[in-house]
Short mmCIF file of C-alpha atoms in Angstrom, two decimals:
data_model
loop_
_atom_site.label_atom_id
_atom_site.label_comp_id
_atom_site.label_asym_id
_atom_site.label_seq_id
_atom_site.Cartn_x
_atom_site.Cartn_y
_atom_site.Cartn_z
CA UNK A 1 68.75 -186.87 -58.41
CA UNK A 2 68.58 -190.44 -59.67
CA UNK A 3 66.75 -193.27 -58.00
CA UNK A 4 65.30 -196.69 -58.77
CA UNK A 5 61.54 -196.44 -59.18
CA UNK A 6 59.00 -199.00 -58.06
CA UNK A 7 56.84 -198.40 -61.12
CA UNK A 8 59.54 -198.42 -63.78
CA UNK A 9 62.01 -200.87 -62.19
CA UNK A 10 64.94 -198.83 -63.41
CA UNK A 11 66.77 -195.63 -62.54
CA UNK A 12 65.20 -192.36 -63.59
CA UNK A 13 66.62 -188.87 -63.17
CA UNK A 14 64.96 -185.67 -62.04
CA UNK A 15 66.61 -182.25 -61.86
CA UNK A 16 65.30 -180.13 -58.98
CA UNK A 17 66.05 -176.44 -58.42
CA UNK A 18 65.31 -175.09 -54.94
CA UNK A 19 65.78 -171.37 -54.16
CA UNK A 20 68.13 -170.51 -51.29
CA UNK A 21 65.67 -168.24 -49.45
CA UNK A 22 65.14 -170.83 -46.71
CA UNK A 23 61.36 -171.23 -46.85
CA UNK A 24 59.75 -174.17 -45.07
CA UNK A 25 57.68 -174.87 -48.19
CA UNK A 26 57.95 -173.66 -51.77
CA UNK A 27 55.47 -173.38 -54.56
CA UNK A 28 56.57 -175.60 -57.43
CA UNK A 29 56.65 -175.60 -61.20
CA UNK A 30 56.78 -179.07 -62.73
CA UNK A 31 58.56 -178.36 -66.02
CA UNK A 32 58.34 -181.07 -68.68
CA UNK A 33 60.66 -181.57 -71.65
CA UNK A 34 59.82 -182.54 -75.20
CA UNK A 35 60.60 -185.49 -77.44
CA UNK A 36 64.27 -186.63 -77.32
CA UNK A 37 64.86 -184.41 -74.27
CA UNK A 38 65.80 -185.31 -70.72
CA UNK A 39 65.74 -183.83 -67.22
CA UNK A 40 68.51 -181.36 -68.14
CA UNK A 41 66.89 -180.02 -71.31
CA UNK A 42 65.25 -176.95 -69.79
CA UNK A 43 68.16 -176.05 -67.53
CA UNK A 44 70.62 -176.32 -70.46
CA UNK A 45 68.61 -174.04 -72.73
CA UNK A 46 67.03 -171.53 -70.32
CA UNK A 47 68.11 -169.76 -67.13
CA UNK A 48 65.80 -171.81 -64.92
CA UNK A 49 67.84 -171.13 -61.77
CA UNK A 50 67.33 -167.39 -62.24
CA UNK A 51 63.58 -167.87 -62.78
CA UNK A 52 63.40 -169.99 -59.63
CA UNK A 53 65.18 -167.29 -57.63
CA UNK A 54 63.13 -164.48 -59.16
CA UNK A 55 59.79 -166.08 -58.30
CA UNK A 56 61.01 -167.95 -55.21
CA UNK A 57 59.61 -171.21 -56.54
CA UNK A 58 61.02 -174.70 -56.80
CA UNK A 59 61.30 -176.11 -60.33
CA UNK A 60 61.12 -179.87 -60.89
CA UNK A 61 62.28 -181.26 -64.24
CA UNK A 62 61.75 -185.02 -64.54
CA UNK A 63 63.20 -187.26 -67.20
CA UNK A 64 60.51 -188.71 -69.46
CA UNK A 65 62.59 -190.23 -72.24
CA UNK A 66 60.14 -190.52 -75.16
CA UNK A 67 57.22 -191.94 -73.18
CA UNK A 68 54.78 -189.13 -74.02
CA UNK A 69 53.82 -188.92 -70.33
CA UNK A 70 51.55 -191.89 -70.99
CA UNK A 71 51.17 -195.44 -69.72
CA UNK A 72 52.18 -197.85 -72.48
CA UNK A 73 53.17 -201.48 -72.91
CA UNK A 74 56.84 -200.64 -72.49
CA UNK A 75 56.67 -198.05 -69.70
CA UNK A 76 53.87 -197.01 -67.29
CA UNK A 77 55.15 -193.44 -67.22
CA UNK A 78 51.92 -191.62 -66.36
CA UNK A 79 51.32 -193.85 -63.32
CA UNK A 80 54.92 -193.40 -62.23
CA UNK A 81 54.66 -189.60 -62.47
CA UNK A 82 51.37 -189.26 -60.61
CA UNK A 83 51.59 -192.05 -58.05
CA UNK A 84 55.30 -192.19 -57.27
CA UNK A 85 57.27 -189.17 -58.49
CA UNK A 86 55.01 -186.39 -57.18
CA UNK A 87 54.73 -187.68 -53.59
CA UNK A 88 58.42 -188.65 -53.53
CA UNK A 89 59.59 -185.18 -54.58
CA UNK A 90 57.17 -183.48 -52.19
CA UNK A 91 58.43 -185.73 -49.40
CA UNK A 92 62.15 -185.27 -50.09
CA UNK A 93 62.19 -181.50 -50.64
CA UNK A 94 60.50 -178.48 -48.98
CA UNK A 95 57.74 -178.37 -51.60
CA UNK A 96 54.07 -177.72 -50.90
CA UNK A 97 51.59 -180.45 -51.80
CA UNK A 98 48.67 -178.00 -52.02
CA UNK A 99 47.21 -177.81 -55.53
CA UNK A 100 47.14 -174.02 -55.40
CA UNK A 101 50.94 -174.10 -54.95
CA UNK A 102 51.71 -176.46 -57.83
CA UNK A 103 51.81 -175.61 -61.52
CA UNK A 104 52.62 -177.87 -64.47
CA UNK A 105 54.32 -176.57 -67.62
CA UNK A 106 55.85 -178.16 -70.71
CA UNK A 107 56.92 -177.73 -74.32
CA UNK A 108 55.99 -179.85 -77.35
CA UNK A 109 55.59 -183.44 -76.06
CA UNK A 110 55.95 -181.91 -72.59
CA UNK A 111 53.15 -179.48 -73.42
CA UNK A 112 50.92 -182.45 -74.18
CA UNK A 113 52.08 -184.02 -70.92
CA UNK A 114 51.39 -180.87 -68.91
CA UNK A 115 47.86 -180.61 -70.29
CA UNK A 116 47.13 -184.31 -69.89
CA UNK A 117 48.55 -184.64 -66.37
CA UNK A 118 47.03 -181.31 -65.36
CA UNK A 119 43.55 -182.14 -66.67
CA UNK A 120 43.55 -185.53 -64.94
CA UNK A 121 44.93 -184.24 -61.64
CA UNK A 122 43.00 -181.12 -60.69
CA UNK A 123 43.58 -182.10 -57.06
CA UNK A 124 47.35 -181.65 -57.59
CA UNK A 125 47.76 -178.70 -59.99
CA UNK A 126 45.95 -175.36 -60.10
CA UNK A 127 47.52 -173.94 -63.28
CA UNK A 128 48.66 -175.50 -66.55
CA UNK A 129 50.83 -173.91 -69.25
CA UNK A 130 51.92 -175.47 -72.53
CA UNK A 131 54.33 -174.10 -75.14
CA UNK A 132 53.85 -175.50 -78.66
CA UNK A 133 51.92 -178.45 -77.24
CA UNK A 134 51.00 -181.49 -79.27
CA UNK A 135 47.24 -181.01 -79.07
CA UNK A 136 46.08 -183.75 -81.45
CA UNK A 137 48.17 -186.90 -81.34
CA UNK A 138 46.63 -188.39 -84.48
CA UNK A 139 47.38 -185.29 -86.56
CA UNK A 140 50.84 -185.19 -85.00
CA UNK A 141 51.48 -188.77 -86.11
CA UNK A 142 50.45 -187.92 -89.67
CA UNK A 143 52.42 -184.66 -89.85
CA UNK A 144 55.43 -184.95 -92.21
CA UNK A 145 57.57 -183.20 -89.57
CA UNK A 146 56.65 -185.64 -86.79
CA UNK A 147 59.96 -186.88 -85.30
CA UNK A 148 58.49 -190.19 -84.10
CA UNK A 149 58.73 -193.33 -86.20
CA UNK A 150 55.65 -195.53 -86.55
CA UNK A 151 57.04 -198.26 -84.28
CA UNK A 152 57.60 -195.83 -81.39
CA UNK A 153 54.21 -194.17 -81.85
CA UNK A 154 52.40 -197.52 -81.98
CA UNK A 155 54.19 -198.75 -78.85
CA UNK A 156 52.51 -195.88 -76.96
CA UNK A 157 49.25 -195.24 -78.83
CA UNK A 158 48.86 -198.52 -80.70
CA UNK A 159 45.11 -198.69 -81.24
CA UNK A 160 42.40 -196.32 -82.42
CA UNK A 161 40.77 -196.55 -78.98
CA UNK A 162 43.98 -195.65 -77.17
CA UNK A 163 44.53 -192.69 -79.49
CA UNK A 164 40.96 -191.51 -78.84
CA UNK A 165 41.21 -192.01 -75.07
CA UNK A 166 44.47 -190.04 -74.90
CA UNK A 167 43.33 -187.10 -77.01
CA UNK A 168 43.31 -183.92 -74.93
CA UNK A 169 39.79 -183.03 -76.06
CA UNK A 170 38.54 -186.47 -74.97
CA UNK A 171 40.17 -186.12 -71.56
CA UNK A 172 38.84 -182.60 -71.11
CA UNK A 173 35.29 -183.53 -72.10
CA UNK A 174 35.34 -186.52 -69.77
CA UNK A 175 36.63 -184.68 -66.69
CA UNK A 176 35.61 -181.04 -67.27
CA UNK A 177 38.61 -179.60 -65.34
CA UNK A 178 38.38 -175.97 -64.27
CA UNK A 179 42.02 -174.99 -63.68
CA UNK A 180 43.54 -171.96 -65.34
CA UNK A 181 45.18 -172.94 -68.63
CA UNK A 182 47.62 -171.11 -70.92
CA UNK A 183 48.79 -172.26 -74.33
CA UNK A 184 51.56 -170.58 -76.33
CA UNK A 185 52.43 -171.22 -79.96
CA UNK A 186 54.62 -169.55 -82.56
CA UNK A 187 53.12 -168.35 -85.83
CA UNK A 188 55.61 -170.47 -87.82
CA UNK A 189 55.25 -173.62 -85.71
CA UNK A 190 54.47 -176.70 -87.80
CA UNK A 191 51.65 -177.45 -85.34
CA UNK A 192 50.26 -173.91 -85.35
CA UNK A 193 47.02 -174.97 -87.07
CA UNK A 194 46.44 -177.73 -84.50
CA UNK A 195 47.08 -175.23 -81.71
CA UNK A 196 44.57 -172.77 -83.19
CA UNK A 197 41.94 -175.52 -83.27
CA UNK A 198 42.72 -176.39 -79.65
CA UNK A 199 42.56 -172.69 -78.75
CA UNK A 200 39.07 -172.50 -80.25
CA UNK A 201 38.02 -175.61 -78.32
CA UNK A 202 39.37 -174.29 -75.02
CA UNK A 203 37.89 -170.83 -75.54
CA UNK A 204 34.44 -172.38 -75.87
CA UNK A 205 34.73 -174.90 -73.04
CA UNK A 206 36.95 -173.16 -70.47
CA UNK A 207 36.06 -169.53 -71.30
CA UNK A 208 37.55 -167.11 -68.74
CA UNK A 209 39.95 -169.71 -67.29
CA UNK A 210 41.75 -170.07 -70.61
CA UNK A 211 44.47 -167.81 -72.03
CA UNK A 212 45.92 -167.97 -75.54
CA UNK A 213 49.33 -166.38 -76.12
CA UNK A 214 50.25 -166.11 -79.82
CA UNK A 215 53.95 -165.39 -80.36
CA UNK A 216 56.48 -165.09 -83.16
CA UNK A 217 58.57 -168.17 -83.84
CA UNK A 218 58.65 -171.81 -84.79
CA UNK A 219 58.80 -175.17 -83.00
CA UNK A 220 62.16 -174.63 -81.34
CA UNK A 221 64.01 -173.78 -78.15
CA UNK A 222 64.47 -170.23 -79.41
CA UNK A 223 60.71 -169.73 -79.16
CA UNK A 224 60.28 -171.55 -75.85
CA UNK A 225 63.22 -169.90 -74.10
CA UNK A 226 62.12 -166.54 -75.45
CA UNK A 227 58.70 -166.92 -73.81
CA UNK A 228 59.25 -168.97 -70.65
CA UNK A 229 59.61 -165.79 -68.56
CA UNK A 230 56.15 -164.68 -69.78
CA UNK A 231 54.78 -168.08 -68.80
CA UNK A 232 56.19 -167.77 -65.27
CA UNK A 233 54.70 -164.27 -65.00
CA UNK A 234 51.32 -165.67 -66.06
CA UNK A 235 51.60 -168.37 -63.38
CA UNK A 236 52.28 -165.70 -60.76
CA UNK A 237 49.15 -163.67 -61.54
#
């Protein structure tokens, strides 16, 4: 679907998969793409329709362009997602609005988005899963393999205060969310060290509600597609 948003004043696309079992309301997975992706990224790389049928869940895949699921000077994406997109999708489709029926998942930039949106919206999401998430945006910016140029990064996280305020650890410490959280990272991922540090942080602060899933692989669709079924199984339990 494509529609003109009130927050963004332009047309944005969202791909929605609804099972054909005829339920009045479905549980939903909000599945977020990474940097340079779009609303079709997950459905092009993985068999999302089969996962939706298998679990009898709706899957919502919104376009995020390269906004990092964050409000910035050029696009108030976070506000759009939380205040406009979620209620619009839940109003248009047979999707439950109960937090226990909504899960948020993402890879790379989308993993950061899933954790950030999940942490700040415990009233909307009961489980959060992130594959190869960007867990420290400052270290990500300074990583030689970071795909973002300085101009794009600064347009989103332009000041030291904004970087600090948007760090996942800062958000977690401020809000103390208690949802169940899973992070997945390949042993050859260029952000593996950052993910290990985040794993240690979450293990201390979230204890039994946190799950770490180490896997083989690098920062690529091969790794994410190879493990998305495990993520959906984790969501189901």
